CSV table of C-alpha atoms in Angstrom, one decimal:
chain,number,residue,atom,x,y,z
F,25,UNK,CA,4.4,-169.8,19.0
F,26,UNK,CA,7.9,-170.6,20.2
F,27,UNK,CA,7.7,-168.0,23.0
F,28,UNK,CA,4.4,-169.5,24.4
F,29,UNK,CA,2.1,-166.7,23.3
F,30,UNK,CA,-0.9,-167.0,21.1
F,31,UNK,CA,-1.2,-165.1,17.8
F,32,UNK,CA,-4.3,-163.5,16.3
F,33,UNK,CA,-5.2,-162.0,13.0
F,34,UNK,CA,-8.4,-160.1,12.2
F,35,UNK,CA,-9.3,-158.6,8.8
F,36,UNK,CA,-12.2,-156.2,8.1
F,37,UNK,CA,-14.4,-155.5,5.1
F,38,UNK,CA,-12.6,-152.3,4.2
F,39,UNK,CA,-9.2,-154.1,3.9
F,40,UNK,CA,-7.9,-153.1,7.3
F,41,UNK,CA,-6.3,-155.8,9.4
F,42,UNK,CA,-4.6,-156.2,12.8
F,43,UNK,CA,-2.1,-158.9,13.8
F,44,UNK,CA,-0.5,-159.5,17.2
F,45,UNK,CA,-0.6,-161.3,20.5
F,46,UNK,CA,-3.8,-162.7,22.0
F,47,UNK,CA,-3.9,-162.0,25.7
F,48,UNK,CA,-6.1,-161.3,28.7
F,49,UNK,CA,-6.3,-157.9,30.4
F,50,UNK,CA,-8.2,-156.1,33.1
F,51,UNK,CA,-10.4,-153.3,31.7
F,52,UNK,CA,-12.2,-150.4,33.5
F,53,UNK,CA,-15.0,-148.4,32.0
F,54,UNK,CA,-15.8,-145.0,33.6
F,55,UNK,CA,-16.5,-145.4,37.4
F,56,UNK,CA,-17.6,-149.1,37.1
F,57,UNK,CA,-15.7,-151.9,38.8
F,58,UNK,CA,-12.7,-153.4,36.9
F,59,UNK,CA,-13.4,-156.4,34.7
F,60,UNK,CA,-10.7,-159.0,34.8
F,61,UNK,CA,-9.6,-161.7,32.3
F,62,UNK,CA,-11.0,-159.9,29.2
F,63,UNK,CA,-9.5,-161.5,26.1
F,64,UNK,CA,-8.0,-158.8,23.8
F,65,UNK,CA,-5.6,-158.6,20.9
F,66,UNK,CA,-2.4,-156.7,21.5
F,67,UNK,CA,-1.8,-155.4,17.9
F,68,UNK,CA,1.8,-155.2,16.6
F,69,UNK,CA,0.9,-154.7,13.0
F,70,UNK,CA,-2.2,-152.6,12.4
F,71,UNK,CA,-2.8,-151.6,8.8
F,72,UNK,CA,-5.6,-149.7,7.1
F,73,UNK,CA,-8.1,-147.2,8.5
F,74,UNK,CA,-6.9,-147.2,12.1
F,75,UNK,CA,-5.3,-143.8,12.0
F,76,UNK,CA,-5.7,-141.8,15.2
F,77,UNK,CA,-7.5,-144.7,17.0
F,78,UNK,CA,-6.0,-146.2,20.2
F,79,UNK,CA,-7.8,-149.5,19.5
F,80,UNK,CA,-11.0,-151.2,18.6
F,81,UNK,CA,-13.8,-152.2,21.0
F,82,UNK,CA,-15.6,-155.2,19.6
F,83,UNK,CA,-19.4,-154.9,20.0
F,84,UNK,CA,-20.6,-157.6,17.6
F,85,UNK,CA,-22.5,-160.7,18.5
F,86,UNK,CA,-19.6,-163.2,18.6
F,87,UNK,CA,-18.2,-164.9,21.7
F,88,UNK,CA,-15.1,-162.7,21.8
F,89,UNK,CA,-16.9,-159.4,21.6
F,90,UNK,CA,-16.8,-157.2,24.7
F,91,UNK,CA,-20.6,-157.5,25.5
F,92,UNK,CA,-20.3,-161.3,25.2
F,93,UNK,CA,-17.3,-161.5,27.5
F,94,UNK,CA,-19.0,-159.4,30.3
F,95,UNK,CA,-22.3,-161.2,29.8
F,96,UNK,CA,-24.1,-158.0,28.8
F,97,UNK,CA,-27.3,-158.9,26.9
F,98,UNK,CA,-28.0,-155.3,26.1
F,99,UNK,CA,-26.0,-152.2,25.2
F,100,UNK,CA,-26.6,-148.9,23.3
F,101,UNK,CA,-24.6,-146.2,21.7
F,102,UNK,CA,-25.3,-142.7,20.4
F,103,UNK,CA,-23.1,-141.1,17.8
F,104,UNK,CA,-23.2,-137.4,18.0
F,105,UNK,CA,-23.5,-135.2,14.9
F,106,UNK,CA,-20.2,-135.2,12.9
F,107,UNK,CA,-19.8,-131.4,13.6
F,108,UNK,CA,-20.6,-131.7,17.4
F,109,UNK,CA,-17.9,-130.9,20.0
F,110,UNK,CA,-19.5,-133.4,22.4
F,111,UNK,CA,-18.5,-137.0,22.9
F,112,UNK,CA,-20.5,-139.9,21.7
F,113,UNK,CA,-21.7,-142.3,24.5
F,114,UNK,CA,-21.7,-146.0,25.0
F,115,UNK,CA,-23.8,-147.7,27.7
F,116,UNK,CA,-24.0,-151.3,28.8
F,117,UNK,CA,-27.0,-152.7,30.5
F,118,UNK,CA,-30.7,-151.9,30.3
F,119,UNK,CA,-31.6,-148.4,29.1
F,120,UNK,CA,-35.0,-146.8,28.9
F,121,UNK,CA,-37.5,-148.2,26.4
F,122,UNK,CA,-36.5,-147.1,22.9
F,123,UNK,CA,-39.0,-145.0,20.9
F,124,UNK,CA,-38.8,-147.3,17.9
F,125,UNK,CA,-38.1,-151.0,18.0
F,126,UNK,CA,-37.4,-153.6,15.3
F,127,UNK,CA,-36.7,-157.3,15.3
F,128,UNK,CA,-33.1,-158.3,15.8
F,129,UNK,CA,-32.3,-161.1,13.4
F,130,UNK,CA,-29.3,-163.5,13.3
F,131,UNK,CA,-27.7,-165.1,10.3
F,132,UNK,CA,-26.7,-168.8,10.4
F,133,UNK,CA,-23.6,-167.8,8.5
F,134,UNK,CA,-22.1,-165.5,11.1
F,135,UNK,CA,-22.8,-164.4,14.6
F,136,UNK,CA,-20.9,-161.1,14.4
F,137,UNK,CA,-23.5,-158.9,12.6
F,138,UNK,CA,-26.7,-157.5,14.0
F,139,UNK,CA,-29.4,-157.9,11.3
F,140,UNK,CA,-32.6,-155.9,11.6
F,141,UNK,CA,-36.0,-156.5,10.1
F,142,UNK,CA,-36.3,-153.7,7.6
F,143,UNK,CA,-39.6,-153.8,5.7
F,144,UNK,CA,-39.5,-150.6,3.6
F,145,UNK,CA,-38.5,-147.0,3.1
F,146,UNK,CA,-40.7,-144.0,2.6
F,147,UNK,CA,-39.9,-140.7,0.9
F,148,UNK,CA,-42.1,-137.7,1.5
F,149,UNK,CA,-44.4,-139.9,3.5
F,150,UNK,CA,-45.0,-142.3,0.6
F,151,UNK,CA,-43.8,-145.9,0.8
F,152,UNK,CA,-41.5,-146.8,-2.0
F,153,UNK,CA,-42.3,-149.7,-4.3
F,154,UNK,CA,-39.5,-152.0,-3.2
F,155,UNK,CA,-40.0,-155.8,-3.1
F,156,UNK,CA,-39.6,-157.4,0.3
F,157,UNK,CA,-36.9,-159.6,-1.1
F,158,UNK,CA,-34.6,-156.6,-1.3
F,159,UNK,CA,-34.3,-156.6,2.5
F,160,UNK,CA,-34.9,-160.2,3.3
F,161,UNK,CA,-32.4,-162.8,4.5
F,162,UNK,CA,-32.8,-166.3,3.1
F,163,UNK,CA,-32.6,-169.6,5.0
F,164,UNK,CA,-28.9,-169.9,4.2
F,165,UNK,CA,-28.2,-166.5,5.8
F,166,UNK,CA,-27.6,-164.6,2.6
F,167,UNK,CA,-28.9,-161.1,2.2
F,168,UNK,CA,-30.6,-159.1,4.9
F,169,UNK,CA,-29.9,-155.7,6.5
F,170,UNK,CA,-27.3,-155.0,9.2
F,171,UNK,CA,-26.9,-152.1,11.5
F,172,UNK,CA,-23.2,-151.2,11.5
F,173,UNK,CA,-21.5,-148.4,13.4
F,174,UNK,CA,-18.3,-148.9,11.4
F,175,UNK,CA,-19.8,-148.2,7.9
F,176,UNK,CA,-20.4,-144.5,7.1
F,177,UNK,CA,-23.1,-144.5,4.4
F,178,UNK,CA,-26.1,-146.7,4.2
F,179,UNK,CA,-25.9,-149.2,1.3
F,180,UNK,CA,-29.0,-150.6,-0.4
F,181,UNK,CA,-29.6,-153.2,-3.0
F,182,UNK,CA,-29.3,-151.5,-6.4
F,183,UNK,CA,-33.1,-151.7,-7.1
F,184,UNK,CA,-34.0,-150.3,-3.7
F,185,UNK,CA,-31.5,-147.5,-4.0
F,186,UNK,CA,-32.8,-146.6,-7.5
F,187,UNK,CA,-36.3,-146.3,-6.1
F,188,UNK,CA,-35.1,-144.1,-3.2
F,189,UNK,CA,-33.0,-141.9,-5.5
F,190,UNK,CA,-35.8,-141.4,-8.0
F,191,UNK,CA,-38.3,-140.4,-5.3
F,192,UNK,CA,-35.9,-138.0,-3.7
F,193,UNK,CA,-35.0,-136.4,-7.1
F,194,UNK,CA,-38.7,-136.0,-7.8
F,195,UNK,CA,-39.1,-134.1,-4.5
F,196,UNK,CA,-36.1,-131.8,-5.1
F,197,UNK,CA,-36.6,-130.6,-8.6
F,198,UNK,CA,-36.4,-127.0,-7.5
F,199,UNK,CA,-32.9,-127.4,-6.2
F,200,UNK,CA,-29.9,-126.9,-8.6
F,201,UNK,CA,-28.0,-130.2,-9.2
F,202,UNK,CA,-24.3,-130.7,-9.0
F,203,UNK,CA,-21.9,-133.4,-10.3
F,204,UNK,CA,-21.6,-136.6,-8.3
F,205,UNK,CA,-18.7,-137.0,-6.0
F,206,UNK,CA,-17.1,-140.4,-5.1
F,207,UNK,CA,-19.8,-142.9,-4.3
F,208,UNK,CA,-22.5,-140.2,-4.3
F,209,UNK,CA,-24.4,-139.8,-7.5
F,210,UNK,CA,-27.2,-137.4,-6.4
F,211,UNK,CA,-25.8,-134.0,-5.4
F,212,UNK,CA,-26.9,-130.4,-5.2
F,213,UNK,CA,-25.3,-127.0,-5.3
F,214,UNK,CA,-26.7,-125.3,-2.2
F,215,UNK,CA,-24.1,-122.5,-2.0
F,216,UNK,CA,-25.5,-119.3,-0.5
F,217,UNK,CA,-28.6,-121.0,0.8
F,218,UNK,CA,-29.4,-120.8,4.5
F,219,UNK,CA,-32.0,-123.6,4.4
F,220,UNK,CA,-33.8,-125.8,1.9
F,221,UNK,CA,-36.8,-128.0,1.9
F,222,UNK,CA,-36.3,-131.7,1.1
F,223,UNK,CA,-38.5,-134.7,1.2
F,224,UNK,CA,-38.7,-136.6,4.5
F,225,UNK,CA,-37.0,-140.0,4.5
F,226,UNK,CA,-38.0,-142.8,7.0
F,227,UNK,CA,-36.9,-146.4,7.5
F,228,UNK,CA,-39.8,-148.7,8.2
F,229,UNK,CA,-39.3,-151.9,10.2
F,230,UNK,CA,-41.2,-155.2,10.6
F,231,UNK,CA,-43.7,-154.8,13.4
F,232,UNK,CA,-44.7,-151.3,12.4
F,233,UNK,CA,-41.8,-149.2,13.8
F,234,UNK,CA,-40.7,-146.2,11.7
F,235,UNK,CA,-37.4,-144.2,12.1
F,236,UNK,CA,-37.8,-140.7,10.7
F,237,UNK,CA,-34.4,-139.4,9.7
F,238,UNK,CA,-33.4,-135.8,10.3
F,239,UNK,CA,-32.5,-134.2,6.9
F,240,UNK,CA,-28.9,-133.8,8.1
F,241,UNK,CA,-28.7,-137.6,8.3
F,242,UNK,CA,-29.2,-138.0,4.6
F,243,UNK,CA,-28.3,-134.8,2.8
F,244,UNK,CA,-24.7,-134.0,3.8
F,245,UNK,CA,-22.0,-131.5,2.8
F,246,UNK,CA,-19.2,-133.1,0.8
F,247,UNK,CA,-17.0,-130.0,0.3
F,248,UNK,CA,-16.6,-126.4,1.5
F,249,UNK,CA,-18.2,-125.0,-1.6
F,250,UNK,CA,-21.9,-125.7,-0.7
F,251,UNK,CA,-22.2,-129.1,-2.4
F,252,UNK,CA,-24.5,-131.5,-0.6
F,253,UNK,CA,-25.2,-135.1,-1.6
F,254,UNK,CA,-27.8,-137.7,-0.8
F,255,UNK,CA,-26.0,-139.9,1.7
F,256,UNK,CA,-27.1,-143.3,0.4
F,257,UNK,CA,-25.5,-145.6,-2.1
F,258,UNK,CA,-26.2,-148.8,-4.0
F,259,UNK,CA,-24.4,-152.0,-3.5
F,260,UNK,CA,-23.9,-155.1,-5.6
F,261,UNK,CA,-23.3,-157.2,-2.5
F,262,UNK,CA,-26.0,-159.4,-0.9
F,263,UNK,CA,-26.1,-157.5,2.4
F,264,UNK,CA,-27.6,-154.0,2.9
F,265,UNK,CA,-26.1,-151.8,5.6
F,266,UNK,CA,-27.6,-149.0,7.7
F,267,UNK,CA,-24.5,-146.8,8.3
F,268,UNK,CA,-23.4,-144.3,10.9
F,269,UNK,CA,-24.4,-141.2,8.9
F,270,UNK,CA,-28.0,-142.3,9.2
F,271,UNK,CA,-27.5,-143.2,12.9
F,272,UNK,CA,-26.0,-139.9,14.1
F,273,UNK,CA,-27.9,-138.3,16.9
F,274,UNK,CA,-29.9,-141.5,17.4
F,275,UNK,CA,-29.4,-143.8,20.4
F,276,UNK,CA,-29.2,-147.3,18.9
F,277,UNK,CA,-29.7,-150.2,21.3
F,278,UNK,CA,-29.3,-153.9,21.0
F,279,UNK,CA,-31.0,-156.4,23.3
F,280,UNK,CA,-30.0,-160.0,22.6
F,281,UNK,CA,-32.3,-161.3,25.3
F,282,UNK,CA,-35.4,-159.8,23.8
F,283,UNK,CA,-34.0,-159.9,20.2
F,284,UNK,CA,-34.8,-156.3,19.5
F,285,UNK,CA,-33.0,-153.3,18.0
F,286,UNK,CA,-34.1,-149.9,19.3
F,287,UNK,CA,-33.8,-146.4,17.9
F,288,UNK,CA,-34.4,-143.2,19.9
F,289,UNK,CA,-33.7,-139.7,18.4
F,290,UNK,CA,-32.0,-136.9,20.4
F,291,UNK,CA,-30.8,-139.2,23.2
F,292,UNK,CA,-27.0,-138.7,23.1
């Protein structure tokens, strides 16, 4: 512009956006050595769901993400349970071998998102009858499944979600139902109950890996009155998303050199 500075504008899928000056800065993480000349956006107009955040750390696969700028080919994070007083952690560089690995896929349409080779879902130990096309990415880069720390609830293609919901409802017939809330259509009135039995839910990946989700990662409280809902939802969009409710308490690692996504429970 007329003052010699570069402007940037970034918009996000939820409608949030940030506009400001594009600059370079020296950043320091923990006790590590400072990293100079990191390109950042100095936001002057930040609108949307940024309330309470000091900023955004870009972890995607594009050239301006933080891992790309510091030439980190691997990083991992672990999001603690939503009711935990502890802090979540973020680690750059090689970590221990994850318990479950899956193929890391890339779309020719965008280099930002990390796509994972999801092959199926099981409920109560039984694989759901879901066509592979529900999770597949075509040659043009449409479809597929991404792992996203910025999306709360896992979104599945409508047919895949319907199969999951039906199997879960079949396994919870003894529990009293409640009305749906917001995007959740499968809810239960668990007021006064100390514990309940629900079907196990697991994500199955290409290569044979399986991530068994703790029940608190898919049956979540939605009010203070004892209403719990199945924390999955359908989507009419082409892309399915593994969200952060399903990731809580799991160390999620990305290795762009080995093209793998890793999952290890209880490693925060």
